[in-house]
Short mmCIF file of C-alpha atoms and ligand atoms in Angstrom, two decimals:
data_model
loop_
_atom_site.label_atom_id
_atom_site.label_comp_id
_atom_site.label_asym_id
_atom_site.label_seq_id
_atom_site.Cartn_x
_atom_site.Cartn_y
_atom_site.Cartn_z
CA UNK U 9 -3.65 -8.85 27.14
CA UNK U 10 -3.92 -8.14 23.39
CA UNK U 11 -7.40 -8.66 21.73
CA UNK U 12 -6.25 -8.65 18.23
CA UNK U 13 -4.52 -12.48 19.23
CA UNK U 14 -7.58 -13.74 20.35
CA UNK U 15 -9.28 -13.77 17.25
CA UNK U 16 -12.82 -12.54 16.99
CA UNK U 17 -13.89 -9.82 17.34
CA UNK U 18 -11.68 -7.78 15.38
CA UNK U 19 -10.72 -4.69 16.85
CA UNK U 20 -11.83 -1.86 15.16
CA UNK U 21 -9.45 1.44 14.35
CA UNK U 22 -10.28 4.75 13.95
CA UNK U 23 -8.66 8.11 12.61
CA UNK U 24 -10.48 11.18 12.97
CA UNK U 25 -10.15 14.36 10.54
CA UNK U 26 -11.34 17.89 10.78
CA UNK U 27 -12.85 17.84 7.54
CA UNK U 28 -14.98 15.53 5.41
CA UNK U 29 -12.62 12.64 3.78
CA UNK U 30 -13.59 9.74 1.51
CA UNK U 31 -15.52 6.81 4.06
CA UNK U 32 -15.61 9.05 6.64
CA UNK U 33 -19.15 9.67 9.22
CA UNK U 34 -19.78 12.68 10.68
CA UNK U 35 -18.99 12.68 14.57
CA UNK U 36 -19.08 15.18 17.47
CA UNK U 37 -15.02 16.16 16.86
CA UNK U 38 -14.93 16.23 13.23
CA UNK U 39 -15.09 13.16 10.35
CA UNK U 40 -14.35 9.46 11.78
CA UNK U 41 -12.85 6.67 9.52
CA UNK U 42 -13.39 3.30 10.88
CA UNK U 43 -12.33 -0.03 10.11
CA UNK U 44 -11.86 -3.70 11.47
CA UNK U 45 -8.73 -5.26 11.79
CA UNK U 46 -5.50 -4.64 9.26
CA UNK U 47 -6.27 -2.50 6.34
CA UNK U 48 -3.57 -1.33 3.61
CA UNK U 49 -1.89 1.68 2.60
CA UNK U 50 -0.93 1.28 -1.01
CA UNK U 51 2.57 2.59 -1.98
CA UNK U 52 2.82 5.17 -4.60
CA UNK U 53 6.59 6.51 -5.50
CA UNK U 54 6.05 9.57 -7.85
CA UNK U 55 10.06 9.97 -7.77
CA UNK U 56 11.72 9.98 -11.21
CA UNK U 57 12.81 6.94 -11.55
CA UNK U 58 9.81 5.52 -10.23
CA UNK U 59 7.94 5.46 -13.34
CA UNK U 60 10.30 4.40 -16.22
CA UNK U 61 8.24 5.56 -19.40
CA UNK U 62 9.55 9.13 -18.89
CA UNK U 63 7.92 12.46 -19.53
CA UNK U 64 6.08 14.56 -16.75
CA UNK U 65 2.72 14.10 -18.37
CA UNK U 66 3.29 10.36 -18.69
CA UNK U 67 4.52 9.94 -15.19
CA UNK U 68 1.47 11.44 -13.69
CA UNK U 69 -1.03 9.41 -16.00
CA UNK U 70 0.91 6.20 -14.55
CA UNK U 71 0.90 7.39 -11.10
CA UNK U 72 -2.94 7.95 -10.74
CA UNK U 73 -3.83 5.03 -12.56
CA UNK U 74 -1.60 2.99 -10.20
CA UNK U 75 -3.10 4.94 -7.56
CA UNK U 76 -6.86 4.06 -8.87
CA UNK U 77 -5.75 0.38 -9.45
CA UNK U 78 -4.78 0.43 -5.37
CA UNK U 79 -8.19 1.56 -4.56
CA UNK U 80 -9.73 -0.48 -6.68
CA UNK U 81 -8.64 -3.51 -5.10
CA UNK U 82 -9.53 -2.36 -1.74
CA UNK U 83 -6.92 -0.12 -0.20
CA UNK U 84 -8.28 2.32 2.64
CA UNK U 85 -5.45 4.83 1.68
CA UNK U 86 -2.76 5.91 -1.09
CA UNK U 87 0.71 7.44 0.52
CA UNK U 88 1.80 9.29 -2.27
CA UNK U 89 6.01 10.13 -1.76
CA UNK U 90 7.75 12.41 -3.85
CA UNK U 91 11.39 12.09 -1.89
CA UNK U 92 12.97 8.56 -1.55
CA UNK U 93 14.14 7.95 2.19
CA UNK U 94 15.76 4.41 1.40
CA UNK U 95 18.94 4.14 3.40
CA UNK U 96 22.01 6.56 1.43
CA UNK U 97 19.03 8.40 -0.50
CA UNK U 98 19.62 12.31 -0.85
CA UNK U 99 17.28 15.03 0.27
CA UNK U 100 15.48 17.08 -3.00
CA UNK U 101 14.35 20.38 -2.22
CA UNK U 102 10.93 21.09 -1.02
CA UNK U 103 9.60 23.01 -4.08
CA UNK U 104 10.56 19.90 -6.47
CA UNK U 105 8.93 17.32 -3.85
CA UNK U 106 5.89 19.16 -4.14
CA UNK U 107 5.96 19.62 -7.87
CA UNK U 108 5.69 15.84 -7.81
CA UNK U 109 3.06 14.97 -5.36
CA UNK U 110 0.58 18.12 -6.18
CA UNK U 111 -0.80 17.17 -9.61
CA UNK U 112 -0.80 13.48 -8.24
CA UNK U 113 -3.03 14.70 -5.33
CA UNK U 114 -5.17 17.15 -7.26
CA UNK U 115 -5.99 14.23 -9.73
CA UNK U 116 -7.05 12.11 -7.43
CA UNK U 117 -9.20 14.39 -5.32
CA UNK U 118 -12.93 13.46 -5.14
CA UNK U 119 -11.85 9.55 -6.13
CA UNK U 120 -12.98 8.45 -2.99
CA UNK U 121 -9.87 7.34 -1.18
CA UNK U 122 -8.10 8.51 1.73
CA UNK U 123 -4.48 10.25 0.55
CA UNK U 124 -1.38 10.47 2.75
CA UNK U 125 1.56 12.14 1.82
CA UNK U 126 4.79 10.75 3.06
CA UNK U 127 7.09 13.57 3.62
CA UNK U 128 9.17 15.05 6.55
CA UNK U 129 9.36 18.22 5.06
CA UNK U 130 6.83 20.89 6.94
CA UNK U 131 6.38 23.22 3.75
CA UNK U 132 5.57 19.87 1.63
CA UNK U 133 3.16 18.63 4.36
CA UNK U 134 1.03 22.37 3.71
CA UNK U 135 1.24 22.20 -0.31
CA UNK U 136 -0.22 19.12 0.07
CA UNK U 137 -2.95 19.41 2.53
CA UNK U 138 -3.78 22.49 0.48
CA UNK U 139 -3.85 20.09 -2.78
CA UNK U 140 -6.28 17.68 -1.32
CA UNK U 141 -3.92 15.39 0.59
CA UNK U 142 -6.05 13.91 4.16
CA UNK U 143 -3.36 12.73 6.20
CA UNK U 144 0.54 13.63 6.91
CA UNK U 145 2.92 10.75 7.27
CA UNK U 146 6.09 11.75 8.65
CA UNK U 147 9.23 9.44 8.84
CA UNK U 148 11.09 12.21 11.06
CA UNK U 149 7.97 11.28 13.70
CA UNK U 150 6.84 15.14 13.85
CA UNK U 151 10.60 16.16 15.29
CA UNK U 152 9.90 19.28 13.25
CA UNK U 153 7.54 21.78 15.40
CA UNK U 154 6.31 22.95 12.01
CA UNK U 155 5.20 19.53 11.00
CA UNK U 156 2.91 19.61 14.41
CA UNK U 157 1.51 23.02 13.68
CA UNK U 158 0.79 22.55 10.34
CA UNK U 159 -1.15 19.34 10.92
CA UNK U 160 -2.89 20.55 13.79
CA UNK U 161 -3.80 23.94 12.15
CA UNK U 162 -5.34 21.80 9.12
CA UNK U 163 -7.15 19.18 11.47
CA UNK U 164 -4.96 16.34 9.58
CA UNK U 165 -4.19 12.83 11.25
CA UNK U 166 -0.26 12.32 11.33
CA UNK U 167 1.33 9.16 10.92
CA UNK U 168 4.51 9.42 13.40
CA UNK U 169 7.12 7.19 12.61
CA UNK U 170 10.35 6.52 14.41
CA UNK U 171 13.77 6.69 12.70
CA UNK U 172 17.11 7.21 14.19
CA UNK U 173 19.21 9.74 12.31
CA UNK U 174 18.43 10.69 8.55
CA UNK U 175 18.26 8.82 5.52
CA UNK U 176 21.43 9.66 4.25
CA UNK U 177 23.48 8.20 6.98
CA UNK U 178 20.90 6.16 9.22
CA UNK U 179 22.15 2.49 8.39
CA UNK U 180 25.74 3.33 9.22
CA UNK U 181 25.73 2.60 12.87
CA UNK U 182 21.95 1.93 14.43
CA UNK U 183 22.46 1.82 18.12
CA UNK U 184 19.84 1.23 21.25
CA UNK U 185 20.00 0.50 24.71
CA UNK U 186 16.66 -0.74 24.61
CA UNK U 187 15.37 -0.45 21.18
CA UNK U 188 11.54 -1.26 22.06
CA UNK U 189 11.51 0.75 24.95
CA UNK U 190 13.32 3.48 23.20
CA UNK U 191 10.98 3.43 20.24
CA UNK U 192 8.03 3.20 22.10
CA UNK U 193 8.40 6.19 24.22
CA UNK U 194 9.53 8.56 21.37
CA UNK U 195 6.21 7.54 19.41
CA UNK U 196 4.10 8.53 22.94
CA UNK U 197 5.70 11.24 23.37
CA UNK U 198 5.38 12.58 19.77
CA UNK U 199 1.44 11.85 19.83
CA UNK U 200 0.97 13.50 23.24
CA UNK U 201 2.44 16.78 21.68
CA UNK U 202 0.47 16.47 18.28
CA UNK U 203 -2.67 15.94 20.23
CA UNK U 204 -2.23 18.54 22.49
CA UNK U 205 -1.53 21.13 19.49
CA UNK U 206 -4.93 20.14 17.86
CA UNK U 207 -3.86 17.22 15.61
CA UNK U 208 -6.90 15.36 15.83
CA UNK U 209 -5.60 12.03 15.91
CA UNK U 210 -2.26 9.78 15.13
CA UNK U 211 -0.92 6.71 13.71
CA UNK U 212 2.16 5.31 15.40
CA UNK U 213 4.84 3.21 13.46
CA UNK U 214 8.22 1.69 14.92
CA UNK U 215 9.67 2.39 11.56
CA UNK U 216 10.95 -0.95 10.31
CA UNK U 217 14.65 -0.13 8.36
CA UNK U 218 15.13 3.43 9.64
CA UNK U 219 18.22 3.41 11.54
CA UNK U 220 17.76 -0.36 12.67
CA UNK U 221 20.00 -3.44 12.69
CA UNK U 222 18.15 -6.93 11.58
CA UNK U 223 17.79 -7.30 15.18
CA UNK U 224 16.54 -4.46 15.75
CA UNK U 225 13.75 -4.91 13.23
CA UNK U 226 12.66 -8.29 14.78
CA UNK U 227 12.23 -7.02 18.31
CA UNK U 228 10.49 -4.30 17.38
CA UNK U 229 7.96 -6.83 15.36
CA UNK U 230 7.91 -9.18 18.14
CA UNK U 231 7.17 -6.26 20.84
CA UNK U 232 3.72 -5.45 18.30
CA UNK U 233 1.45 -7.02 21.15
CA UNK U 234 2.98 -4.40 23.33
CA UNK U 235 2.52 -1.48 20.97
CA UNK U 236 -0.60 -2.25 19.56
CA UNK U 237 -1.92 -2.70 22.89
CA UNK U 238 -2.74 1.60 23.57
CA UNK U 239 -5.03 3.87 22.39
CA UNK U 240 -3.46 4.42 18.73
CA UNK U 241 -3.62 2.52 15.88
CA UNK U 242 -0.06 1.33 15.14
CA UNK U 243 0.85 1.09 11.28
CA UNK U 244 3.59 -1.32 9.78
CA UNK U 245 5.76 -0.94 6.67
CA UNK U 246 7.83 -3.74 6.09
CA UNK U 247 6.73 -3.82 2.57
CA UNK U 248 10.14 -5.04 -0.16
CA UNK U 249 12.64 -3.68 2.75
CA UNK U 250 16.23 -5.10 2.90
CA UNK U 251 15.14 -7.15 6.39
CA UNK U 252 13.67 -9.71 3.96
CA UNK U 253 16.62 -10.15 2.08
CA UNK U 254 18.72 -10.75 5.11
CA UNK U 255 16.12 -13.12 6.05
CA UNK U 256 15.55 -15.12 3.09
CA UNK U 257 18.17 -14.02 0.46
CA UNK U 258 16.33 -12.02 -1.62
CA UNK U 259 18.61 -9.79 -3.51
CA UNK U 260 16.18 -7.39 -5.44
CA UNK U 261 13.25 -5.43 -3.77
CA UNK U 262 11.14 -6.22 -6.49
CA UNK U 263 10.98 -9.99 -5.70
CA UNK U 264 10.27 -9.05 -1.95
CA UNK U 265 6.47 -9.15 -2.01
CA UNK U 266 6.05 -12.63 -0.49
CA UNK U 267 8.42 -11.76 2.40
CA UNK U 268 6.23 -8.48 2.71
CA UNK U 269 2.98 -10.70 3.36
CA UNK U 270 4.45 -12.72 5.40
CA UNK U 271 5.57 -9.96 7.82
CA UNK U 272 2.26 -7.95 7.32
CA UNK U 273 0.49 -11.05 8.28
CA UNK U 274 2.34 -11.52 11.24
CA UNK U 275 1.78 -7.81 12.22
CA UNK U 276 -2.00 -7.81 11.51
CA UNK U 277 -2.14 -10.98 13.99
CA UNK U 278 -0.21 -9.02 16.39
CA UNK U 279 -2.88 -6.00 16.12
CA UNK U 280 -1.34 -3.52 13.28
CA UNK U 281 -4.07 -1.43 12.29
CA UNK U 282 -2.65 -0.81 8.84
CA UNK U 283 0.29 -2.15 6.79
CA UNK U 284 2.68 0.06 4.24
CA UNK U 285 2.57 -2.23 1.08
CA UNK U 286 3.40 -1.53 -2.88
CA UNK U 287 1.46 -5.16 -4.05
CA UNK U 288 -1.84 -3.62 -2.31
CA UNK U 289 -4.20 -6.13 -4.14
CA UNK U 290 -2.37 -9.10 -2.92
CA UNK U 291 -2.33 -7.81 0.49
CA UNK U 292 -5.87 -6.64 0.90
CA UNK U 293 -6.57 -10.46 -0.58
CA UNK U 294 -4.13 -11.81 2.01
CA UNK U 295 -5.64 -9.84 5.03
CA UNK U 296 -9.43 -10.64 4.02
CA UNK U 297 -8.63 -14.45 3.90
CA UNK U 298 -6.73 -14.38 7.20
CA UNK U 299 -9.57 -12.04 8.61
CA UNK U 300 -12.38 -14.34 7.43
CA UNK U 301 -10.99 -17.39 9.74
CA UNK U 302 -11.41 -15.36 12.63
CA UNK U 303 -14.74 -13.83 11.81
CA UNK U 304 -16.32 -16.95 11.01
CA UNK U 305 -17.88 -14.91 8.08
CA UNK U 306 -19.14 -17.77 5.90
CA UNK U 307 -21.88 -17.83 7.73
CA UNK U 308 -23.22 -14.42 6.09
CA UNK U 309 -22.54 -15.81 2.62
CA UNK U 310 -24.50 -18.55 0.51
CA UNK U 311 -22.76 -21.88 -0.19
CA UNK U 312 -19.97 -21.61 -3.16
CA UNK U 313 -18.63 -23.99 -5.16
CA UNK U 314 -15.22 -24.78 -4.35
CA UNK U 315 -13.77 -23.07 -7.33
C1 7PJ J 21 7.81 3.79 5.66
C2 7PJ J 21 7.22 5.03 5.11
C3 7PJ J 21 7.57 3.02 6.89
C4 7PJ J 21 5.93 4.78 6.88
C5 7PJ J 21 8.74 4.72 3.83
C6 7PJ J 21 10.23 2.11 2.09
C7 7PJ J 21 10.79 3.27 2.65
N1 7PJ J 21 6.55 5.63 5.91
N2 7PJ J 21 7.95 5.42 4.62
N3 7PJ J 21 6.62 3.75 7.20
N4 7PJ J 21 8.83 3.45 4.55
N5 7PJ J 21 4.90 5.45 8.08
O1 7PJ J 21 9.34 2.00 1.13
O2 7PJ J 21 11.52 1.07 1.40
O3 7PJ J 21 7.94 1.91 7.01
S1 7PJ J 21 10.12 4.93 2.27
#
């Protein structure tokens, strides 16, 4: 039985941190951030190709402005990434990746928004947490034991994402006997290991597009009621991904926000706690409108003109 698909009341989700965080309330076991229904994690890429105006300082300013804008439209969390993990992408050295994300984290510290860092390198995770990140988003699903240790020692939650293979080669020949069963078992096993090592809370993510064919991605999306039925909040990241091109014929990634919204609204209805999105404002708006239909929220508001 999936509560989310029953509509009201929407399920509450939470993350626990061992240190104070924006929006966190003191709890017996740390600081707890709670939210009803599905919230937005805004994507902030700080790779050299993500801001066209060039120059280190200009890039930093643009990234910080974009993060503030996503916070202001209602994103719960900003996901800062200094290395591309798109299919075929080559890894960058840890020092270089950290040099990209650290100044953004430092500039956003104390600005009232949760900061996650998208990295699969333990060294980058440690440096990012020291620079003010609150959560580690690991597309490698904490397969590196050093990653679990660092999150455990810092008392920082982790997003455990499933990936088959590594970004450079993962789309060459993805193969599963039972994609839903294998992904689900991996996520639960990693969650158990993380919690046992002192990681205070985790998010689980099926990892759309990470070593998956279109059929694998669709099977995982359709299995969300099963994935979200457990005790862990589930994050879904479909934003601008290639599966939208396969489904609707949209070759340019920048044109894929409507398809991203469709997949993310579906995920929200199936119980996802967070969606990772580039178009944060559009997602917050769509999720609020959809949630209001469930919540009968109009009774709490005065009548307004239809415009
Ligand atoms: C994801 C991610 C995702 C999580 C990227 C892209 C590739 N982290 N980092 N989930 N995707 N947790 O945005 O197309 O789906 S980078």
